Amino acid sequence: DSMRRSKLIFSLLALISGGLASMTATAALVMQMGMADLVANADKVFRGTVIAREPGTVSAGGSEFSTVIYTVRVDDALKGNFGSGKDAAVVELTMLGSLKKDTQTGDVRHVSALNLNPDLGVGREYVLFTTSASAIGLSTTVGLNQGLFRVFNNAQGREMTANGLGNQGLFDGAVSYDELKTAVRAASR
């Protein structure tokens, strides 16, 4: 059991160091970021609609880890290279996580239960600030929930956006998509 636990710890450390190696230090840390930081640390910034999500796996450090593969239709590209033609219309994001509920066998908690990444809903619209894929193909939103803005209608039916921190440090609450887009473009200059 001690050997198994050591292997799990080693595998987790390898995954974390390998999976985060392509991100800059500020993107890997969960610290409050301003718009300039979010944009600077993002490989891509776009408005998109999740059209599919499916389970996957990635190998690192001699172990396999559960992932979720999101297919997102690009509705408005704000920053980054999205390719051309049909390829420009869709982005595939592989994030560490699981579609399954947390699982445990005896005193061993399964690694797939480590869901640090955002959970994107099929059919839902988001503005995503995404990192480039790591050497093992993982990516996430910059600053985790800071780089994930939900698109929703407020009580008056106006289309609004807000990230996982309620836009704290960026805006005074939810803002329209046009306001967010203007701020992204200004920070990209």
mmCIF file of C-alpha atoms in Angstrom:
data_model
loop_
_atom_site.group_PDB
_atom_site.id
_atom_site.type_symbol
_atom_site.label_atom_id
_atom_site.label_comp_id
_atom_site.label_asym_id
_atom_site.label_seq_id
_atom_site.Cartn_x
_atom_site.Cartn_y
_atom_site.Cartn_z
ATOM 1 C CA ASP A 1 0.000 0.000 0.000
ATOM 2 C CA SER A 2 2.883 2.360 0.761
ATOM 3 C CA MET A 3 4.415 1.585 -2.633
ATOM 4 C CA ARG A 4 1.083 2.225 -4.340
ATOM 5 C CA ARG A 5 0.658 5.537 -2.518
ATOM 6 C CA SER A 6 4.217 6.604 -3.450
ATOM 7 C CA LYS A 7 3.557 5.777 -7.103
ATOM 8 C CA LEU A 8 0.317 7.786 -7.013
ATOM 9 C CA ILE A 9 2.059 10.802 -5.455
ATOM 10 C CA PHE A 10 4.890 10.575 -7.998
ATOM 11 C CA SER A 11 2.388 10.303 -10.845
ATOM 12 C CA LEU A 12 0.422 13.298 -9.598
ATOM 13 C CA LEU A 13 3.584 15.382 -9.318
ATOM 14 C CA ALA A 14 4.638 14.352 -12.825
ATOM 15 C CA LEU A 15 1.193 15.225 -14.186
ATOM 16 C CA ILE A 16 1.113 18.592 -12.500
ATOM 17 C CA SER A 17 4.623 19.562 -13.568
ATOM 18 C CA GLY A 18 4.156 18.204 -17.093
ATOM 19 C CA GLY A 19 0.628 19.512 -17.516
ATOM 20 C CA LEU A 20 1.453 22.996 -16.348
ATOM 21 C CA ALA A 21 4.858 23.284 -17.998
ATOM 22 C CA SER A 22 3.505 25.123 -21.028
ATOM 23 C CA MET A 23 1.711 27.738 -18.951
ATOM 24 C CA THR A 24 3.409 30.807 -17.563
ATOM 25 C CA ALA A 25 3.696 31.036 -13.799
ATOM 26 C CA THR A 26 0.858 33.547 -13.526
ATOM 27 C CA ALA A 27 -1.499 31.348 -15.543
ATOM 28 C CA ALA A 28 -0.737 28.293 -13.419
ATOM 29 C CA LEU A 29 -1.308 30.031 -10.092
ATOM 30 C CA VAL A 30 -4.803 30.822 -8.961
ATOM 31 C CA MET A 31 -4.339 34.489 -8.187
ATOM 32 C CA GLN A 32 -6.640 37.322 -9.076
ATOM 33 C CA MET A 33 -5.731 38.685 -12.499
ATOM 34 C CA GLY A 34 -6.595 41.859 -14.343
ATOM 35 C CA MET A 35 -7.802 41.869 -17.946
ATOM 36 C CA ALA A 36 -4.283 42.506 -19.286
ATOM 37 C CA ASP A 37 -3.008 39.426 -17.397
ATOM 38 C CA LEU A 38 -5.875 37.240 -18.600
ATOM 39 C CA VAL A 39 -5.331 38.259 -22.220
ATOM 40 C CA ALA A 40 -1.516 38.032 -22.040
ATOM 41 C CA ASN A 41 -1.629 34.513 -20.575
ATOM 42 C CA ALA A 42 -4.232 33.227 -23.027
ATOM 43 C CA ASP A 43 -3.279 31.417 -26.215
ATOM 44 C CA LYS A 44 -6.828 31.943 -27.474
ATOM 45 C CA VAL A 45 -9.734 34.170 -26.438
ATOM 46 C CA PHE A 46 -13.091 33.468 -28.053
ATOM 47 C CA ARG A 47 -16.821 33.317 -27.605
ATOM 48 C CA GLY A 48 -18.080 29.816 -28.190
ATOM 49 C CA THR A 49 -20.834 27.281 -27.685
ATOM 50 C CA VAL A 50 -20.028 23.837 -26.280
ATOM 51 C CA ILE A 51 -21.297 21.287 -28.806
ATOM 52 C CA ALA A 52 -19.939 18.102 -27.193
ATOM 53 C CA ARG A 53 -18.091 16.784 -24.176
ATOM 54 C CA GLU A 54 -16.774 13.289 -23.738
ATOM 55 C CA PRO A 55 -14.484 11.396 -21.398
ATOM 56 C CA GLY A 56 -10.860 10.773 -22.283
ATOM 57 C CA THR A 57 -7.548 9.866 -20.679
ATOM 58 C CA VAL A 58 -3.999 11.144 -20.743
ATOM 59 C CA SER A 59 -0.850 9.276 -19.699
ATOM 60 C CA ALA A 60 1.806 10.917 -17.554
ATOM 61 C CA GLY A 61 4.352 9.607 -15.088
ATOM 62 C CA GLY A 62 3.396 6.000 -15.767
ATOM 63 C CA SER A 63 -0.272 6.527 -14.867
ATOM 64 C CA GLU A 64 -3.462 7.355 -16.727
ATOM 65 C CA PHE A 65 -5.587 10.298 -15.707
ATOM 66 C CA SER A 66 -9.182 11.044 -16.599
ATOM 67 C CA THR A 67 -9.873 14.006 -18.842
ATOM 68 C CA VAL A 68 -12.874 15.710 -20.344
ATOM 69 C CA ILE A 69 -12.657 16.606 -24.031
ATOM 70 C CA TYR A 70 -14.805 19.605 -24.940
ATOM 71 C CA THR A 71 -15.670 20.468 -28.529
ATOM 72 C CA VAL A 72 -16.511 24.163 -28.746
ATOM 73 C CA ARG A 73 -17.911 25.988 -31.780
ATOM 74 C CA VAL A 74 -16.091 29.314 -32.200
ATOM 75 C CA ASP A 75 -18.718 32.047 -32.544
ATOM 76 C CA ASP A 76 -16.376 35.057 -32.273
ATOM 77 C CA ALA A 77 -12.540 34.786 -32.307
ATOM 78 C CA LEU A 78 -10.942 37.601 -30.277
ATOM 79 C CA LYS A 79 -7.301 36.461 -29.911
ATOM 80 C CA GLY A 80 -5.186 33.601 -31.210
ATOM 81 C CA ASN A 81 -4.714 31.389 -34.226
ATOM 82 C CA PHE A 82 -7.837 29.388 -35.023
ATOM 83 C CA GLY A 83 -6.671 27.987 -38.353
ATOM 84 C CA SER A 84 -8.735 28.484 -41.480
ATOM 85 C CA GLY A 85 -11.795 27.039 -43.151
ATOM 86 C CA LYS A 86 -13.677 24.328 -41.265
ATOM 87 C CA ASP A 87 -10.861 24.015 -38.681
ATOM 88 C CA ALA A 88 -11.401 27.631 -37.594
ATOM 89 C CA ALA A 89 -14.998 26.892 -36.651
ATOM 90 C CA VAL A 90 -14.237 24.418 -33.830
ATOM 91 C CA VAL A 91 -11.793 24.198 -30.900
ATOM 92 C CA GLU A 92 -11.129 20.999 -28.963
ATOM 93 C CA LEU A 93 -10.063 21.447 -25.324
ATOM 94 C CA THR A 94 -8.768 18.547 -23.203
ATOM 95 C CA MET A 95 -8.974 19.297 -19.483
ATOM 96 C CA LEU A 96 -8.053 17.209 -16.477
ATOM 97 C CA GLY A 97 -11.281 15.957 -14.896
ATOM 98 C CA SER A 98 -14.010 13.414 -15.141
ATOM 99 C CA LEU A 99 -17.638 13.202 -16.222
ATOM 100 C CA LYS A 100 -18.153 10.612 -13.471
ATOM 101 C CA LYS A 101 -19.095 11.298 -9.877
ATOM 102 C CA ASP A 102 -16.268 11.195 -7.310
ATOM 103 C CA THR A 103 -15.282 7.608 -6.615
ATOM 104 C CA GLN A 104 -13.518 5.864 -3.776
ATOM 105 C CA THR A 105 -12.550 2.240 -3.181
ATOM 106 C CA GLY A 106 -11.749 1.505 0.442
ATOM 107 C CA ASP A 107 -9.331 4.179 1.585
ATOM 108 C CA VAL A 108 -8.119 4.956 -1.952
ATOM 109 C CA ARG A 109 -9.611 8.016 -3.622
ATOM 110 C CA HIS A 110 -9.404 7.825 -7.419
ATOM 111 C CA VAL A 111 -7.412 10.530 -9.219
ATOM 112 C CA SER A 112 -10.333 11.242 -11.556
ATOM 113 C CA ALA A 113 -12.048 12.915 -8.607
ATOM 114 C CA LEU A 114 -9.584 15.834 -8.805
ATOM 115 C CA ASN A 115 -11.782 18.162 -10.831
ATOM 116 C CA LEU A 116 -9.998 21.504 -10.664
ATOM 117 C CA ASN A 117 -11.048 22.627 -14.111
ATOM 118 C CA PRO A 118 -14.340 24.302 -15.004
ATOM 119 C CA ASP A 119 -17.266 22.083 -16.002
ATOM 120 C CA LEU A 120 -18.661 23.320 -19.324
ATOM 121 C CA GLY A 121 -22.247 22.487 -20.230
ATOM 122 C CA VAL A 122 -23.228 21.270 -23.693
ATOM 123 C CA GLY A 123 -25.324 23.908 -25.461
ATOM 124 C CA ARG A 124 -24.064 26.678 -23.156
ATOM 125 C CA GLU A 125 -22.261 29.787 -24.394
ATOM 126 C CA TYR A 126 -19.013 31.042 -22.876
ATOM 127 C CA VAL A 127 -16.208 33.488 -23.484
ATOM 128 C CA LEU A 128 -13.059 31.423 -22.956
ATOM 129 C CA PHE A 129 -9.502 32.579 -22.287
ATOM 130 C CA THR A 130 -7.637 29.292 -22.898
ATOM 131 C CA THR A 131 -4.027 28.248 -22.379
ATOM 132 C CA SER A 132 -2.066 26.539 -25.115
ATOM 133 C CA ALA A 133 -2.031 22.755 -24.871
ATOM 134 C CA SER A 134 0.764 21.283 -22.751
ATOM 135 C CA ALA A 135 3.182 18.611 -23.979
ATOM 136 C CA ILE A 136 0.603 15.975 -22.959
ATOM 137 C CA GLY A 137 -2.293 17.834 -24.598
ATOM 138 C CA LEU A 138 -3.948 19.408 -21.561
ATOM 139 C CA SER A 139 -5.259 22.955 -21.514
ATOM 140 C CA THR A 140 -7.551 24.955 -19.283
ATOM 141 C CA THR A 141 -8.957 28.425 -18.853
ATOM 142 C CA VAL A 142 -6.471 31.057 -17.656
ATOM 143 C CA GLY A 143 -6.716 31.427 -13.886
ATOM 144 C CA LEU A 144 -9.227 28.545 -13.933
ATOM 145 C CA ASN A 145 -12.659 30.215 -13.446
ATOM 146 C CA GLN A 146 -11.250 33.723 -14.023
ATOM 147 C CA GLY A 147 -10.829 32.994 -17.725
ATOM 148 C CA LEU A 148 -14.272 31.431 -18.110
ATOM 149 C CA PHE A 149 -17.121 33.886 -18.657
ATOM 150 C CA ARG A 150 -20.683 32.544 -18.796
ATOM 151 C CA VAL A 151 -22.983 34.233 -21.299
ATOM 152 C CA PHE A 152 -26.509 34.627 -19.891
ATOM 153 C CA ASN A 153 -29.580 36.872 -19.945
ATOM 154 C CA ASN A 154 -30.242 39.048 -16.899
ATOM 155 C CA ALA A 155 -33.701 39.715 -15.437
ATOM 156 C CA GLN A 156 -34.329 42.393 -18.070
ATOM 157 C CA GLY A 157 -33.425 39.948 -20.866
ATOM 158 C CA ARG A 158 -30.120 41.701 -21.623
ATOM 159 C CA GLU A 159 -27.235 39.433 -22.634
ATOM 160 C CA MET A 160 -24.504 39.592 -19.981
ATOM 161 C CA THR A 161 -21.171 37.929 -19.124
ATOM 162 C CA ALA A 162 -19.581 37.079 -15.796
ATOM 163 C CA ASN A 163 -16.657 34.878 -14.816
ATOM 164 C CA GLY A 164 -16.385 32.479 -11.871
ATOM 165 C CA LEU A 165 -15.422 35.343 -9.559
ATOM 166 C CA GLY A 166 -18.350 37.537 -10.583
ATOM 167 C CA ASN A 167 -15.897 39.718 -12.561
ATOM 168 C CA GLN A 168 -14.192 40.761 -9.314
ATOM 169 C CA GLY A 169 -11.136 42.894 -10.083
ATOM 170 C CA LEU A 170 -12.252 43.370 -13.705
ATOM 171 C CA PHE A 171 -15.653 45.057 -13.719
ATOM 172 C CA ASP A 172 -18.300 46.090 -11.221
ATOM 173 C CA GLY A 173 -20.422 42.937 -11.645
ATOM 174 C CA ALA A 174 -21.724 41.345 -14.849
ATOM 175 C CA VAL A 175 -21.173 43.232 -18.127
ATOM 176 C CA SER A 176 -22.523 42.956 -21.647
ATOM 177 C CA TYR A 177 -20.610 40.869 -24.172
ATOM 178 C CA ASP A 178 -19.758 44.054 -26.096
ATOM 179 C CA GLU A 179 -18.181 45.584 -22.951
ATOM 180 C CA LEU A 180 -16.129 42.424 -22.359
ATOM 181 C CA LYS A 181 -15.082 42.279 -26.027
ATOM 182 C CA THR A 182 -13.990 45.940 -25.942
ATOM 183 C CA ALA A 183 -11.909 45.303 -22.798
ATOM 184 C CA VAL A 184 -10.258 42.235 -24.392
ATOM 185 C CA ARG A 185 -9.414 44.171 -27.553
ATOM 186 C CA ALA A 186 -7.991 47.099 -25.513
ATOM 187 C CA ALA A 187 -5.824 44.694 -23.461
ATOM 188 C CA SER A 188 -4.604 42.986 -26.660
ATOM 189 C CA ARG A 189 -2.973 46.161 -28.011
#
